[in-house]
C-alpha cells in the first residue's frame, strides 16, 4: 500500500498531504478520513494510522498544517488553532471534490493536539 503526495489550498496557502487510496477499486465512492498531527509533528507521524485506515477501505488524507512540514506559510511552526481548523475544513472540501470519495461520509482524526483541533472542526463544519 502506497501513499501519494498531494497538495490542497487552505486560505491561499499550499498544504502538503499524503493521500491513501484503497488497493481494491470500490464500485461506489469510498468514505474518507482526514488525519491531522499534533504540535511539533508533521504528516509523516500519521503514516501508520493512514495506511491502516486505507487498508480498511477508507480514502485517507494525512495533512501538514500550514507552516508545518512541507506546507507553505510563515511563520514556520506557528500553531494558531483557528488556522488548523481551516486547514481541516479545506482538506475536507478537497476530498469532497473527488469522484472516488463519498462526500457525505468524511471523518476527521487528530493525534495529540490534533485531537483538540478536530473537536473544534466538528463544532463549526457540517
Coordinates of N, CA, C and O in Angstrom, one line a residue:
X1 N 0.9 -1.2 0.0 CA 0.0 0.0 0.0 C 0.9 1.2 0.0 O 1.9 1.3 0.7
X2 N 0.5 2.2 -0.8 CA 1.4 3.4 -1.0 C 0.5 4.6 -0.7 O -0.6 4.7 -1.1
X3 N 1.2 5.6 -0.2 CA 0.6 6.9 0.0 C 1.2 7.8 -1.0 O 2.4 7.8 -1.3
X4 N 0.4 8.7 -1.7 CA 0.9 9.6 -2.7 C 0.9 11.0 -2.2 O -0.1 11.4 -1.5
X5 N 1.9 11.8 -2.5 CA 2.0 13.2 -2.0 C 1.1 14.0 -2.9 O 1.1 13.9 -4.1
X6 N 0.2 14.8 -2.3 CA -0.7 15.7 -3.0 C -0.6 17.1 -2.2 O -0.1 17.2 -1.1
X7 N -1.3 18.1 -2.8 CA -1.4 19.4 -2.2 C -2.8 19.9 -2.3 O -3.6 19.5 -3.2
X8 N -3.2 20.7 -1.4 CA -4.5 21.4 -1.5 C -4.3 22.8 -1.0 O -3.3 23.1 -0.3
X9 N -5.2 23.7 -1.3 CA -5.1 25.1 -0.9 C -6.0 25.3 0.4 O -7.1 24.9 0.5
X10 N -5.4 26.1 1.3 CA -6.1 26.5 2.5 C -5.9 28.0 2.7 O -4.8 28.4 3.1
X11 N -6.9 28.8 2.4 CA -6.9 30.2 2.5 C -5.7 30.8 1.8 O -5.0 31.6 2.3
X12 N -5.4 30.3 0.6 CA -4.3 30.8 -0.2 C -3.0 30.2 0.1 O -2.0 30.5 -0.6
X13 N -2.9 29.3 1.0 CA -1.6 28.6 1.4 C -1.6 27.2 0.9 O -2.7 26.5 1.0
X14 N -0.6 26.8 0.2 CA -0.5 25.4 -0.3 C -0.1 24.5 0.9 O 0.9 24.6 1.5
X15 N -1.0 23.5 1.1 CA -0.7 22.5 2.2 C -0.4 21.2 1.6 O -1.0 20.7 0.6
X16 N 0.6 20.5 2.1 CA 1.0 19.2 1.7 C 0.3 18.1 2.4 O 0.0 18.2 3.6
X17 N 0.1 16.9 1.7 CA -0.6 15.8 2.4 C -0.2 14.5 1.7 O 0.3 14.5 0.6
X18 N -0.4 13.4 2.5 CA -0.3 12.1 1.9 C -1.7 11.6 1.6 O -2.6 11.6 2.5
X19 N -2.0 11.1 0.4 CA -3.3 10.6 0.0 C -3.2 9.1 -0.1 O -2.3 8.6 -0.8
X20 N -4.0 8.4 0.6 CA -4.1 6.9 0.5 C -5.4 6.5 -0.2 O -6.5 6.9 0.2
X21 N -5.2 5.6 -1.2 CA -6.4 5.1 -1.9 C -6.4 3.6 -1.7 O -5.4 2.9 -1.9
X22 N -7.5 3.0 -1.3 CA -7.6 1.5 -1.1 C -7.2 0.8 -2.4 O -7.5 1.3 -3.5
X23 N -6.5 -0.3 -2.3 CA -6.0 -1.1 -3.5 C -7.1 -1.7 -4.3 O -7.0 -1.8 -5.5
X24 N -8.2 -2.1 -3.6 CA -9.3 -2.7 -4.3 C -10.2 -1.6 -4.8 O -10.8 -0.9 -3.9
X25 N -10.4 -1.4 -6.1 CA -11.3 -0.3 -6.5 C -12.7 -0.6 -6.0 O -13.2 -1.7 -6.1
X26 N -13.3 0.4 -5.5 CA -14.7 0.3 -5.0 C -15.7 0.6 -6.1 O -15.4 1.3 -7.0
X27 N -16.8 -0.2 -6.0 CA -17.9 0.0 -7.0 C -18.6 1.4 -6.8 O -19.1 1.9 -7.8
X28 N -18.5 1.8 -5.6 CA -19.2 3.1 -5.3 C -18.1 4.0 -4.6 O -17.1 3.5 -4.1
X29 N -18.3 5.3 -4.5 CA -17.4 6.1 -3.8 C -17.1 5.7 -2.4 O -18.0 5.2 -1.7
X30 N -15.9 5.8 -1.9 CA -15.4 5.4 -0.6 C -15.6 6.5 0.5 O -15.5 7.7 0.2
X31 N -15.8 6.0 1.7 CA -15.7 7.0 2.8 C -14.3 7.5 2.9 O -13.4 6.8 2.5
X32 N -14.1 8.6 3.6 CA -12.7 9.2 3.7 C -12.5 9.7 5.1 O -13.4 10.0 5.8
X33 N -11.2 9.8 5.4 CA -10.8 10.4 6.7 C -9.6 11.3 6.5 O -8.6 11.0 5.9
X34 N -9.7 12.5 7.1 CA -8.6 13.5 7.1 C -7.9 13.3 8.5 O -8.6 13.3 9.5
X35 N -6.6 13.2 8.4 CA -5.8 13.0 9.6 C -4.9 14.2 9.9 O -4.2 14.6 8.9
X36 N -4.9 14.7 11.1 CA -4.0 15.8 11.4 C -3.1 15.5 12.6 O -3.5 14.8 13.5
X37 N -1.9 16.0 12.6 CA -0.9 15.7 13.5 C -1.0 16.6 14.8 O -1.7 17.6 14.8
X38 N -0.1 16.3 15.7 CA 0.0 17.1 17.0 C 1.0 18.2 16.8 O 1.6 18.4 15.8
X39 N 1.1 19.0 17.9 CA 2.0 20.1 18.0 C 3.4 19.6 17.8 O 3.8 18.6 18.5
X40 N 4.2 20.2 17.0 CA 5.6 19.8 16.8 C 5.8 18.6 15.9 O 6.9 18.1 15.7
X41 N 4.8 18.0 15.3 CA 4.9 16.9 14.5 C 4.5 17.3 13.0 O 4.3 18.5 12.8
X42 N 4.6 16.3 12.1 CA 4.2 16.6 10.7 C 3.4 15.4 10.2 O 3.3 14.4 10.9
X43 N 2.9 15.4 9.0 CA 2.1 14.4 8.5 C 2.7 13.0 8.5 O 2.1 12.0 8.6
X44 N 4.1 12.9 8.4 CA 4.8 11.7 8.4 C 4.5 10.9 9.7 O 4.6 9.7 9.8
X45 N 4.1 11.6 10.8 CA 3.8 10.9 12.1 C 2.5 10.2 12.0 O 2.2 9.4 12.9
X46 N 1.8 10.3 10.9 CA 0.4 9.7 10.8 C 0.4 8.6 9.8 O -0.6 8.0 9.5
X47 N 1.6 8.2 9.2 CA 1.7 7.2 8.2 C 1.1 5.8 8.6 O 0.3 5.2 7.9
X48 N 1.4 5.4 9.8 CA 0.9 4.1 10.3 C -0.6 4.1 10.3 O -1.3 3.2 9.8
X49 N -1.2 5.1 10.9 CA -2.6 5.2 11.0 C -3.3 5.4 9.6 O -4.3 4.7 9.4
X50 N -2.7 6.2 8.8 CA -3.2 6.4 7.4 C -3.2 5.1 6.6 O -4.2 4.7 6.0
X51 N -2.1 4.3 6.7 CA -2.1 3.1 6.0 C -3.1 2.1 6.5 O -3.7 1.4 5.8
X52 N -3.2 2.0 7.9 CA -4.2 1.0 8.4 C -5.6 1.4 8.0 O -6.4 0.5 7.7
X53 N -6.0 2.7 8.0 CA -7.3 3.1 7.6 C -7.5 2.9 6.1 O -8.6 2.5 5.7
X54 N -6.5 3.1 5.3 CA -6.6 2.9 3.9 C -6.8 1.4 3.6 O -7.7 1.0 2.8
X55 N -6.1 0.5 4.3 CA -6.3 -0.9 4.1 C -7.7 -1.3 4.5 O -8.2 -2.3 4.0
X56 N -8.3 -0.6 5.5 CA -9.7 -0.9 5.9 C -10.7 -0.4 4.9 O -11.9 -0.6 5.2
X57 N -10.3 0.3 3.9 CA -11.2 0.7 2.8 C -11.5 2.2 2.8 O -12.4 2.6 2.0
X58 N -10.9 3.0 3.6 CA -11.1 4.4 3.6 C -10.0 5.1 2.7 O -8.9 4.7 2.7
X59 N -10.5 6.1 2.0 CA -9.5 7.1 1.4 C -9.0 7.9 2.5 O -9.8 8.4 3.3
X60 N -7.7 8.1 2.6 CA -7.1 8.9 3.7 C -6.4 10.1 3.2 O -5.8 10.1 2.1
X61 N -6.4 11.2 4.0 CA -5.6 12.4 3.7 C -4.9 12.8 4.9 O -5.6 13.4 5.8
X62 N -3.6 12.5 5.1 CA -2.8 12.9 6.2 C -2.2 14.2 5.9 O -1.4 14.3 5.0
X63 N -2.5 15.3 6.6 CA -2.1 16.7 6.2 C -1.0 17.2 7.1 O -0.9 16.9 8.3
X64 N -0.2 18.1 6.5 CA 0.7 19.0 7.2 C -0.1 20.3 7.3 O -0.6 20.9 6.2
X65 N -0.3 20.9 8.5 CA -1.0 22.2 8.6 C -0.1 23.2 7.9 O 1.1 23.0 7.7
X66 N -0.7 24.3 7.6 CA 0.1 25.5 7.1 C 1.2 25.8 8.0 O 1.1 25.7 9.2
X67 N 2.3 26.1 7.5 CA 3.6 26.5 8.2 C 4.3 25.3 8.9 O 5.2 25.5 9.6
X68 N 3.8 24.0 8.7 CA 4.4 22.8 9.2 C 4.8 21.9 8.1 O 4.2 21.9 7.0
X69 N 5.9 21.2 8.3 CA 6.4 20.2 7.3 C 6.6 20.8 6.0 O 7.3 21.8 5.8
X70 N 6.0 20.2 4.9 CA 6.2 20.6 3.6 C 5.2 21.6 3.1 O 5.2 22.0 1.9
X71 N 4.3 22.0 4.0 CA 3.3 23.0 3.6 C 3.9 24.4 3.6 O 4.9 24.7 4.3
X72 N 3.3 25.3 2.8 CA 3.7 26.7 2.8 C 3.3 27.4 4.1 O 2.6 26.8 4.9
X73 N 3.6 28.7 4.1 CA 3.1 29.5 5.2 C 4.3 29.9 6.1 O 5.2 29.2 6.3
X74 N 4.1 31.1 6.6 CA 5.0 31.7 7.6 C 4.2 32.2 8.8 O 3.1 32.6 8.6
X75 N 4.7 32.3 9.9 CA 6.0 31.9 10.5 C 6.0 30.4 10.7 O 5.0 29.8 11.1
X76 N 7.1 29.7 10.3 CA 7.2 28.3 10.4 C 6.9 27.8 11.8 O 7.4 28.3 12.8
X77 N 6.1 26.7 11.8 CA 5.8 26.1 13.1 C 4.8 26.9 13.9 O 4.6 26.5 15.1
X78 N 4.2 27.9 13.3 CA 3.2 28.7 14.1 C 1.9 27.9 14.3 O 1.2 27.6 13.3
X79 N 1.6 27.6 15.5 CA 0.3 26.9 15.8 C -0.7 27.9 16.3 O -0.6 28.5 17.3
X80 N -1.7 28.2 15.4 CA -2.8 29.0 15.7 C -4.1 28.2 15.4 O -4.4 27.9 14.3
X81 N -4.7 27.6 16.4 CA -5.8 26.6 16.2 C -6.8 27.0 15.2 O -7.3 26.1 14.5
X82 N -7.2 28.2 15.1 CA -8.3 28.5 14.1 C -7.7 28.3 12.7 O -8.5 28.0 11.8
X83 N -6.4 28.5 12.5 CA -5.9 28.2 11.2 C -5.9 26.7 10.9 O -6.2 26.3 9.8
X84 N -5.5 25.9 11.9 CA -5.5 24.5 11.7 C -7.0 24.0 11.5 O -7.2 23.1 10.7
X85 N -8.0 24.6 12.1 CA -9.4 24.2 11.8 C -9.7 24.5 10.4 O -10.3 23.6 9.7
X86 N -9.3 25.6 9.9 CA -9.5 25.9 8.4 C -8.7 25.0 7.5 O -9.3 24.6 6.5
X87 N -7.6 24.5 7.9 CA -6.8 23.6 7.1 C -7.6 22.2 7.0 O -7.7 21.6 6.0
X88 N -8.2 21.8 8.2 CA -9.0 20.6 8.1 C -10.2 20.8 7.2 O -10.6 20.0 6.4
X89 N -10.9 22.0 7.4 CA -12.1 22.2 6.6 C -11.8 22.2 5.1 O -12.6 21.7 4.3
X90 N -10.6 22.8 4.7 CA -10.3 22.9 3.3 C -9.8 21.5 2.8 O -10.0 21.2 1.6
X91 N -9.2 20.7 3.7 CA -8.9 19.3 3.3 C -10.2 18.5 3.0 O -10.3 17.7 2.1
X92 N -11.2 18.7 3.9 CA -12.5 18.0 3.7 C -13.1 18.5 2.3 O -13.5 17.6 1.6
X93 N -13.1 19.8 2.1 CA -13.6 20.3 0.8 C -12.9 19.7 -0.4 O -13.5 19.3 -1.4
X94 N -11.5 19.5 -0.3 CA -10.7 19.0 -1.4 C -11.2 17.5 -1.6 O -11.3 17.1 -2.8
X95 N -11.4 16.8 -0.5 CA -11.8 15.4 -0.7 C -13.2 15.3 -1.3 O -13.5 14.5 -2.1
X96 N -14.1 16.2 -0.9 CA -15.5 16.2 -1.4 C -15.5 16.4 -2.9 O -16.5 16.0 -3.6
X97 N -14.5 17.1 -3.5 CA -14.5 17.3 -4.9 C -14.0 16.1 -5.7 O -14.1 16.1 -6.9
X98 N -13.5 15.1 -5.0 CA -13.1 13.9 -5.7 C -14.2 12.9 -6.0 O -15.1 12.7 -5.2
X99 N -14.2 12.4 -7.2 CA -15.3 11.4 -7.7 C -15.2 10.1 -6.9 O -16.3 9.5 -6.7
X100 N -14.1 9.7 -6.4 CA -13.9 8.5 -5.7 C -14.3 8.6 -4.2 O -14.2 7.6 -3.4
X101 N -14.6 9.7 -3.7 CA -15.0 9.9 -2.3 C -16.5 10.2 -2.1 O -17.1 10.9 -2.8
X102 N -17.1 9.5 -1.1 CA -18.4 9.7 -0.8 C -18.5 11.0 0.1 O -18.1 11.0 1.3
X103 N -18.9 12.1 -0.5 CA -18.8 13.4 0.2 C -19.6 13.5 1.4 O -19.5 14.4 2.2
X104 N -20.6 12.6 1.7 CA -21.4 12.6 2.9 C -20.8 11.7 4.0 O -21.3 11.6 5.1
X105 N -19.6 11.1 3.7 CA -19.0 10.2 4.7 C -17.5 10.5 4.8 O -16.7 9.7 4.4
X106 N -17.2 11.7 5.4 CA -15.9 12.1 5.6 C -15.7 12.3 7.1 O -16.4 13.1 7.7
X107 N -14.7 11.6 7.7 CA -14.4 11.7 9.1 C -13.1 12.5 9.3 O -12.4 12.8 8.3
X108 N -12.9 12.8 10.5 CA -11.6 13.5 10.9 C -11.0 12.8 12.1 O -11.7 12.3 13.0
X109 N -9.7 12.8 12.1 CA -8.9 12.2 13.1 C -7.7 13.1 13.5 O -7.0 13.6 12.6
X110 N -7.6 13.3 14.8 CA -6.5 14.1 15.2 C -5.6 13.4 16.3 O -6.1 12.8 17.2
X111 N -4.3 13.5 16.1 CA -3.4 12.9 17.0 C -2.9 14.0 18.0 O -2.5 15.1 17.5
X112 N -2.9 13.7 19.3 CA -2.4 14.6 20.3 C -3.1 15.9 20.2 O -4.3 16.0 20.2
X113 N -2.4 17.0 20.0 CA -3.0 18.4 19.9 C -4.0 18.4 18.7 O -5.0 19.1 18.8
X114 N -3.8 17.6 17.7 CA -4.8 17.5 16.6 C -6.1 17.0 17.1 O -7.1 17.3 16.4
X115 N -6.2 16.3 18.2 CA -7.5 15.9 18.8 C -8.3 17.1 19.2 O -9.5 17.0 19.0
X116 N -7.7 18.1 19.7 CA -8.4 19.3 20.0 C -8.9 20.0 18.8 O -10.0 20.6 18.8
X117 N -8.0 20.0 17.8 CA -8.4 20.7 16.5 C -9.6 20.0 15.9 O -10.5 20.7 15.4
X118 N -9.7 18.7 15.9 CA -10.8 18.0 15.3 C -12.1 18.3 16.0 O -13.2 18.4 15.4
X119 N -12.0 18.5 17.4 CA -13.2 18.8 18.1 C -13.8 20.2 17.7 O -15.0 20.3 17.4
X120 N -12.9 21.1 17.6 CA -13.3 22.5 17.1 C -13.8 22.4 15.6 O -14.8 23.1 15.3
X121 N -13.1 21.6 14.8 CA -13.6 21.5 13.4 C -15.0 20.9 13.4 O -15.8 21.4 12.6
X122 N -15.2 19.9 14.1 CA -16.6 19.3 14.1 C -17.6 20.2 14.6 O -18.8 20.2 14.2
X123 N -17.2 21.2 15.5 CA -18.2 22.1 16.0 C -18.6 23.2 15.0 O -19.7 23.7 15.1
X124 N -17.7 23.5 14.0 CA -18.0 24.5 13.0 C -18.2 24.1 11.6 O -18.6 24.9 10.8
X125 N -18.0 22.8 11.3 CA -18.1 22.3 9.9 C -19.2 21.2 9.9 O -19.1 20.2 10.6
X126 N -20.2 21.4 9.0 CA -21.2 20.4 9.0 C -20.7 19.1 8.5 O -21.3 18.0 8.7

